[in-house]
Amino acid sequence: MLDLSRERRRMVDVHLGRRGIRDREILAAMREVPREAFVDPGYEEFAYEDGPLPIAEGQTISQPYIVAFMLEMAQIRPGDQVLEVGTGSGYAAAVMSRVVDHVYTIERHAALAEVARRRFQNLGYGNIEVRTGDGTRGWPEAAPFDAIVVAASGPGAPLALQQQLDVGGRLVIPVGDDPDEQRLLKVTRTGASTYSEEDFGGVRFVPLIGEQGWREESRPRIARTIPLARPHSLPEMIAAAAEPLLDFDDPGFAEAFDRFADRRVVLLGEASHGTSEFYRARAAITRRLIERHGFTIVAVEADWPDAAAIDRYVRGRGASPGAARPFQRFPTWMWRNTDAAAFVEWLREHNDRVKAFQPQAGFYGLDIYNMRGSIAAVLDYLDRVDPEAARVARERYGCLTPWQTEPSTYARAALTKGYRECEEAVLEQCRDMLARQLDHAGQDGEDLFDAAQNARLIASAERYYRTMYYGGSQSWNLRDTHMFETLEHILDARGPNAKAAVWAHNSHIGDARYTEMGISREEVNIGQLCRQRFGDAAALIGFGTHAGTVAAATDWDGEMEIKSVRPSREDSYERLCHDAGIDRFLLDLGRDPKLRDRLTERRLERFIGVIYRPETELHSHYADASLARQFDAFVWFDETSAVTPLGPGHAAEGVPETYPFGV
Ligand code: SAM
């Protein structure tokens, strides 16, 4: 027999515990009863997924969460006498038998009743009695009951069952004539002839067939005979669709993302540039994509030359002689933080382990801000391989020299001076480098690719800074188009089957056509361009949070501060996720069409960058978006914390000295 005890524990902790089942006795019972013994042969490995499974007679074994939820509603206690209507596989009865004194269970299909009886015997569960018959009439000889649980939905609560409750006894039953949706009802007997009723929301069950249920021929047509929770409010719908996530270090955390592993590009967002959970989640997912699914590219929202230094480190290529220390420019904490450092360290170890038998994974920057670093890198490369070409390049880049340290002032100057010359010079240099790449195909591989990419970057950056002067969408579009094209170049360079994990802010990776950016400002972004280029081979995964702390500055170039993130606004997507009541989850937006429809309606979404201004949060950080169109999936961490920066005064414990960020 398979040993599934670990999976069982995980099911209880994640699917039940984190979704709000609190009753210790029920949780302990579900930790004890082997659900795999109640599924049909061949289904054992699925026994601990939180879903219903088919059994004989066209029936189902209920979803574990629903079983736990109903038993919690029924408030079963040690010492109780309990009746169940709808034995099915026998699983729910077995769970109850671990809590209460005695369980009576009735099943209308003799074959199911018989199999269940044998299961109880094999497991040595001696306090369960099974009967074949119509459960809507109850089990009068054994009444009164402390609790009655009905696992099929009827037109109402059968009178016979209500009368067989002890005073104080609880009857839990799904009722309603809509085959798609019924209400979960709890009837409590408050006196000899008095009852109170509570409604616990929408559910979907197979029909209760019997004298006080549906008649066989008049039973409502069931679209799907699956007892599935079908809640009403949007947060409830989110909670039902949410897949709770484990801790980052548990392999099960990243396993949840395996569904995206066949994509060419998996884009992983973040709702701020200074939140630890977003880094750790992306690191865990990316580790799995690399180790298990053949991804060899990690492309991040960082400057190319800086990431190139990390790439050399993780691939054991030694530092480039003239290169400056990476990530010295504002905002340093975006990459000089302990979470990024830990991931880089893992990447190095992984590459070292696999280098003899499989391609190493590379670390690449998509962004354009470090023009100075790129110029230095091009010159450094040419100095080594072709001093004459280096001399020409130096001359061409000379026109940018005055602006290298403060390129944002270039725009104003470019208006008055003959900037066209400069533009022409950097383009010419770029063309030269690309021609060199063609001529030297196969030689000098990584170094030449790096230098050519730097030349491309300089050309993009020159235009970027020039257009910045005019404001508007042009410079944003230039930057994101450059980032997207860089991704394409990296994919090309790594071969036809290369697959990439991209880490960038939600504003870059959520499809811009479905946010204010695209709708009102005509801005494009990497996510949109990836969808247009790769179609379904791109997965766009957004991240979000309700509250906590974040590392951010108040102004551009300002000091990093640890700021409190205000609880999300009531009219935001974030608040819907918060109200779903699950700490951390994955919401696959492609799974439930009704939920997808609801999450397509436009709402506010929060965007925190390197700057956070809580005082003007609405205007500074919220924008209109259509979540379900913007992303393929959304990852939620209800409370998050700021990253821990590396650097003077920020000793990073456990970070090796060899690490290129080391200070
Ligand atoms: N509790 C079960 C488990 O854990 O596997 C799942 C039960 S399944 C969702 C519902 C069961 O109710 C079916 O096996 C169906 O045959 C049975 N059922 C429907 N009407 C019934 C009735 N009037 N009396 C007894 N069983 C009935």
mmCIF file of N, CA and C and ligand atoms in Angstrom, residues 35 38 52-53 55-63 67 84-94 96 105-109 112 119 131-137 149-153 205-214 225-227, ligand 1:
data_model
loop_
_atom_site.group_PDB
_atom_site.id
_atom_site.type_symbol
_atom_site.label_atom_id
_atom_site.label_comp_id
_atom_site.label_asym_id
_atom_site.label_seq_id
_atom_site.Cartn_x
_atom_site.Cartn_y
_atom_site.Cartn_z
ATOM 1 N N ARG A 35 -7.874 8.401 3.389
ATOM 2 C CA ARG A 35 -8.879 8.613 2.327
ATOM 3 C C ARG A 35 -8.608 7.705 1.125
ATOM 4 N N PHE A 38 -10.759 4.783 0.555
ATOM 5 C CA PHE A 38 -12.168 4.994 0.235
ATOM 6 C C PHE A 38 -12.395 5.372 -1.228
ATOM 7 N N PRO A 52 -13.742 16.267 -5.301
ATOM 8 C CA PRO A 52 -14.515 15.030 -5.262
ATOM 9 C C PRO A 52 -13.945 14.045 -6.275
ATOM 10 N N LEU A 53 -14.207 12.754 -6.112
ATOM 11 C CA LEU A 53 -13.752 11.757 -7.083
ATOM 12 C C LEU A 53 -14.920 10.820 -7.370
ATOM 13 N N ILE A 55 -17.116 7.480 -7.761
ATOM 14 C CA ILE A 55 -17.161 6.122 -7.217
ATOM 15 C C ILE A 55 -18.252 5.362 -7.983
ATOM 16 N N ALA A 56 -18.529 4.141 -7.610
ATOM 17 C CA ALA A 56 -19.507 3.330 -8.344
ATOM 18 C C ALA A 56 -20.897 3.974 -8.308
ATOM 19 N N GLU A 57 -21.787 3.472 -9.142
ATOM 20 C CA GLU A 57 -23.190 3.911 -9.211
ATOM 21 C C GLU A 57 -23.314 5.376 -9.604
ATOM 22 N N GLY A 58 -22.334 5.902 -10.286
ATOM 23 C CA GLY A 58 -22.382 7.298 -10.729
ATOM 24 C C GLY A 58 -22.354 8.298 -9.585
ATOM 25 N N GLN A 59 -21.887 7.882 -8.424
ATOM 26 C CA GLN A 59 -21.853 8.779 -7.256
ATOM 27 C C GLN A 59 -20.434 9.312 -7.052
ATOM 28 N N THR A 60 -20.261 10.069 -5.982
ATOM 29 C CA THR A 60 -18.940 10.658 -5.740
ATOM 30 C C THR A 60 -18.556 10.551 -4.268
ATOM 31 N N ILE A 61 -17.258 10.532 -4.039
ATOM 32 C CA ILE A 61 -16.755 10.727 -2.679
ATOM 33 C C ILE A 61 -16.554 12.235 -2.543
ATOM 34 N N SER A 62 -17.091 12.812 -1.484
ATOM 35 C CA SER A 62 -17.115 14.272 -1.387
ATOM 36 C C SER A 62 -15.723 14.872 -1.222
ATOM 37 N N GLN A 63 -15.640 16.140 -1.596
ATOM 38 C CA GLN A 63 -14.416 16.944 -1.447
ATOM 39 C C GLN A 63 -14.084 17.024 0.050
ATOM 40 N N VAL A 67 -16.557 17.937 3.432
ATOM 41 C CA VAL A 67 -16.809 17.001 4.529
ATOM 42 C C VAL A 67 -16.489 17.702 5.854
ATOM 43 N N GLU A 84 -25.833 9.548 9.401
ATOM 44 C CA GLU A 84 -25.463 10.109 8.091
ATOM 45 C C GLU A 84 -26.402 9.534 7.041
ATOM 46 N N VAL A 85 -26.873 10.406 6.140
ATOM 47 C CA VAL A 85 -27.673 9.935 5.002
ATOM 48 C C VAL A 85 -26.809 10.094 3.760
ATOM 49 N N GLY A 86 -26.555 8.989 3.054
ATOM 50 C CA GLY A 86 -25.688 9.014 1.873
ATOM 51 C C GLY A 86 -24.287 8.557 2.230
ATOM 52 N N THR A 87 -24.161 7.249 2.481
ATOM 53 C CA THR A 87 -22.861 6.696 2.890
ATOM 54 C C THR A 87 -21.820 6.879 1.794
ATOM 55 N N GLY A 88 -22.249 6.667 0.549
ATOM 56 C CA GLY A 88 -21.316 6.758 -0.579
ATOM 57 C C GLY A 88 -20.134 5.841 -0.365
ATOM 58 N N SER A 89 -18.956 6.418 -0.369
ATOM 59 C CA SER A 89 -17.735 5.615 -0.183
ATOM 60 C C SER A 89 -17.544 5.192 1.274
ATOM 61 N N GLY A 90 -18.193 5.915 2.185
ATOM 62 C CA GLY A 90 -18.007 5.630 3.609
ATOM 63 C C GLY A 90 -17.001 6.560 4.271
ATOM 64 N N TYR A 91 -16.375 7.435 3.475
ATOM 65 C CA TYR A 91 -15.306 8.269 4.032
ATOM 66 C C TYR A 91 -15.794 9.194 5.154
ATOM 67 N N ALA A 92 -16.898 9.933 4.877
ATOM 68 C CA ALA A 92 -17.378 10.885 5.889
ATOM 69 C C ALA A 92 -17.774 10.158 7.174
ATOM 70 N N ALA A 93 -18.405 8.995 7.007
ATOM 71 C CA ALA A 93 -18.805 8.219 8.193
ATOM 72 C C ALA A 93 -17.561 7.793 8.981
ATOM 73 N N ALA A 94 -16.525 7.400 8.251
ATOM 74 C CA ALA A 94 -15.286 6.970 8.913
ATOM 75 C C ALA A 94 -14.688 8.127 9.714
ATOM 76 N N MET A 96 -16.277 10.724 10.937
ATOM 77 C CA MET A 96 -17.124 10.982 12.120
ATOM 78 C C MET A 96 -16.870 9.947 13.209
ATOM 79 N N THR A 105 -25.233 4.998 9.367
ATOM 80 C CA THR A 105 -25.184 5.595 8.032
ATOM 81 C C THR A 105 -26.031 4.787 7.063
ATOM 82 N N ILE A 106 -26.809 5.517 6.217
ATOM 83 C CA ILE A 106 -27.750 4.863 5.295
ATOM 84 C C ILE A 106 -27.379 5.208 3.851
ATOM 85 N N GLU A 107 -27.392 4.179 2.996
ATOM 86 C CA GLU A 107 -27.091 4.389 1.571
ATOM 87 C C GLU A 107 -28.153 3.668 0.757
ATOM 88 N N ARG A 108 -28.666 4.356 -0.272
ATOM 89 C CA ARG A 108 -29.735 3.713 -1.045
ATOM 90 C C ARG A 108 -29.201 2.666 -2.026
ATOM 91 N N HIS A 109 -27.932 2.780 -2.418
ATOM 92 C CA HIS A 109 -27.359 1.765 -3.326
ATOM 93 C C HIS A 109 -26.716 0.657 -2.501
ATOM 94 N N LEU A 112 -22.909 0.078 -2.863
ATOM 95 C CA LEU A 112 -22.039 1.051 -2.168
ATOM 96 C C LEU A 112 -22.022 0.751 -0.671
ATOM 97 N N ARG A 119 -14.994 -1.840 4.097
ATOM 98 C CA ARG A 119 -13.903 -0.892 4.396
ATOM 99 C C ARG A 119 -13.800 -0.635 5.894
ATOM 100 N N ARG A 131 -26.684 0.712 6.739
ATOM 101 C CA ARG A 131 -27.957 0.137 6.322
ATOM 102 C C ARG A 131 -28.217 0.572 4.878
ATOM 103 N N THR A 132 -28.829 -0.372 4.112
ATOM 104 C CA THR A 132 -29.256 0.008 2.764
ATOM 105 C C THR A 132 -30.709 0.447 2.856
ATOM 106 N N GLY A 133 -31.024 1.573 2.250
ATOM 107 C CA GLY A 133 -32.419 2.014 2.301
ATOM 108 C C GLY A 133 -32.556 3.483 1.989
ATOM 109 N N ASP A 134 -33.767 3.997 2.254
ATOM 110 C CA ASP A 134 -34.058 5.400 1.987
ATOM 111 C C ASP A 134 -33.773 6.225 3.245
ATOM 112 N N GLY A 135 -32.747 6.949 3.216
ATOM 113 C CA GLY A 135 -32.305 7.712 4.387
ATOM 114 C C GLY A 135 -33.207 8.877 4.738
ATOM 115 N N THR A 136 -34.131 9.272 3.816
ATOM 116 C CA THR A 136 -34.982 10.424 4.155
ATOM 117 C C THR A 136 -35.959 10.064 5.276
ATOM 118 N N ARG A 137 -36.089 8.779 5.537
ATOM 119 C CA ARG A 137 -36.979 8.367 6.633
ATOM 120 C C ARG A 137 -36.224 8.251 7.949
ATOM 121 N N VAL A 149 -26.225 14.318 9.355
ATOM 122 C CA VAL A 149 -25.564 14.966 8.222
ATOM 123 C C VAL A 149 -26.058 14.294 6.948
ATOM 124 N N VAL A 150 -26.596 15.112 6.025
ATOM 125 C CA VAL A 150 -27.120 14.562 4.783
ATOM 126 C C VAL A 150 -26.182 14.966 3.643
ATOM 127 N N ALA A 151 -25.698 13.959 2.891
ATOM 128 C CA ALA A 151 -24.680 14.229 1.873
ATOM 129 C C ALA A 151 -25.262 14.332 0.477
ATOM 130 N N ALA A 152 -26.569 14.584 0.365
ATOM 131 C CA ALA A 152 -27.201 14.768 -0.937
ATOM 132 C C ALA A 152 -28.272 15.837 -0.753
ATOM 133 N N SER A 153 -28.663 16.527 -1.853
ATOM 134 C CA SER A 153 -29.524 17.692 -1.653
ATOM 135 C C SER A 153 -30.982 17.385 -1.942
ATOM 136 N N PHE A 205 -24.620 19.696 -4.739
ATOM 137 C CA PHE A 205 -24.570 18.290 -4.344
ATOM 138 C C PHE A 205 -25.362 17.412 -5.303
ATOM 139 N N VAL A 206 -25.131 16.102 -5.214
ATOM 140 C CA VAL A 206 -25.965 15.150 -5.955
ATOM 141 C C VAL A 206 -27.331 15.100 -5.255
ATOM 142 N N PRO A 207 -28.401 14.685 -5.970
ATOM 143 C CA PRO A 207 -29.740 14.755 -5.368
ATOM 144 C C PRO A 207 -30.009 13.664 -4.338
ATOM 145 N N LEU A 208 -30.850 14.027 -3.389
ATOM 146 C CA LEU A 208 -31.322 13.090 -2.362
ATOM 147 C C LEU A 208 -32.586 12.442 -2.926
ATOM 148 N N ILE A 209 -32.518 11.157 -3.188
ATOM 149 C CA ILE A 209 -33.636 10.463 -3.831
ATOM 150 C C ILE A 209 -34.373 9.648 -2.769
ATOM 151 N N GLY A 210 -35.672 9.915 -2.570
ATOM 152 C CA GLY A 210 -36.393 9.131 -1.574
ATOM 153 C C GLY A 210 -37.741 9.726 -1.260
ATOM 154 N N GLU A 211 -38.420 9.109 -0.297
ATOM 155 C CA GLU A 211 -39.775 9.496 0.050
ATOM 156 C C GLU A 211 -39.883 10.983 0.396
ATOM 157 N N GLN A 212 -38.942 11.458 1.209
ATOM 158 C CA GLN A 212 -38.968 12.876 1.586
ATOM 159 C C GLN A 212 -37.863 13.665 0.875
ATOM 160 N N GLY A 213 -37.442 13.084 -0.238
ATOM 161 C CA GLY A 213 -36.454 13.779 -1.071
ATOM 162 C C GLY A 213 -37.059 13.953 -2.444
ATOM 163 N N TRP A 214 -36.255 13.810 -3.484
ATOM 164 C CA TRP A 214 -36.766 13.863 -4.857
ATOM 165 C C TRP A 214 -37.219 12.474 -5.259
ATOM 166 N N THR A 225 -22.618 15.964 -11.387
ATOM 167 C CA THR A 225 -22.937 15.339 -10.103
ATOM 168 C C THR A 225 -21.727 15.451 -9.183
ATOM 169 N N ILE A 226 -21.315 16.665 -8.981
ATOM 170 C CA ILE A 226 -20.145 16.859 -8.133
ATOM 171 C C ILE A 226 -20.511 17.778 -6.981
ATOM 172 N N PRO A 227 -20.342 17.300 -5.775
ATOM 173 C CA PRO A 227 -20.652 18.171 -4.651
ATOM 174 C C PRO A 227 -19.550 19.191 -4.471
HETATM 175 N N1 SAM B 1 -20.536 10.913 2.246
HETATM 176 C C1 SAM B 1 -20.076 10.242 1.066
HETATM 177 C C2 SAM B 1 -18.576 10.046 1.085
HETATM 178 O O1 SAM B 1 -17.918 10.508 1.971
HETATM 179 O O2 SAM B 1 -18.105 9.390 0.157
HETATM 180 C C3 SAM B 1 -20.470 10.906 -0.219
HETATM 181 C C4 SAM B 1 -21.881 10.790 -0.487
HETATM 182 S S1 SAM B 1 -22.389 11.109 -2.116
HETATM 183 C C5 SAM B 1 -22.027 12.764 -2.386
HETATM 184 C C6 SAM B 1 -24.127 11.061 -1.831
HETATM 185 C C7 SAM B 1 -24.687 9.699 -1.618
HETATM 186 O O3 SAM B 1 -26.033 9.817 -1.206
HETATM 187 C C8 SAM B 1 -24.703 8.820 -2.841
HETATM 188 O O4 SAM B 1 -23.964 7.673 -2.620
HETATM 189 C C9 SAM B 1 -26.174 8.533 -3.075
HETATM 190 O O5 SAM B 1 -26.391 7.229 -3.574
HETATM 191 C C10 SAM B 1 -26.737 8.683 -1.688
HETATM 192 N N2 SAM B 1 -28.174 8.946 -1.574
HETATM 193 C C11 SAM B 1 -28.956 9.751 -2.316
HETATM 194 N N3 SAM B 1 -30.228 9.711 -1.851
HETATM 195 C C12 SAM B 1 -30.230 8.886 -0.773
HETATM 196 C C13 SAM B 1 -31.222 8.458 0.144
HETATM 197 N N4 SAM B 1 -32.505 8.865 0.074
HETATM 198 N N5 SAM B 1 -30.869 7.591 1.107
HETATM 199 C C14 SAM B 1 -29.616 7.163 1.214
HETATM 200 N N6 SAM B 1 -28.633 7.531 0.368
HETATM 201 C C15 SAM B 1 -28.947 8.388 -0.607
#
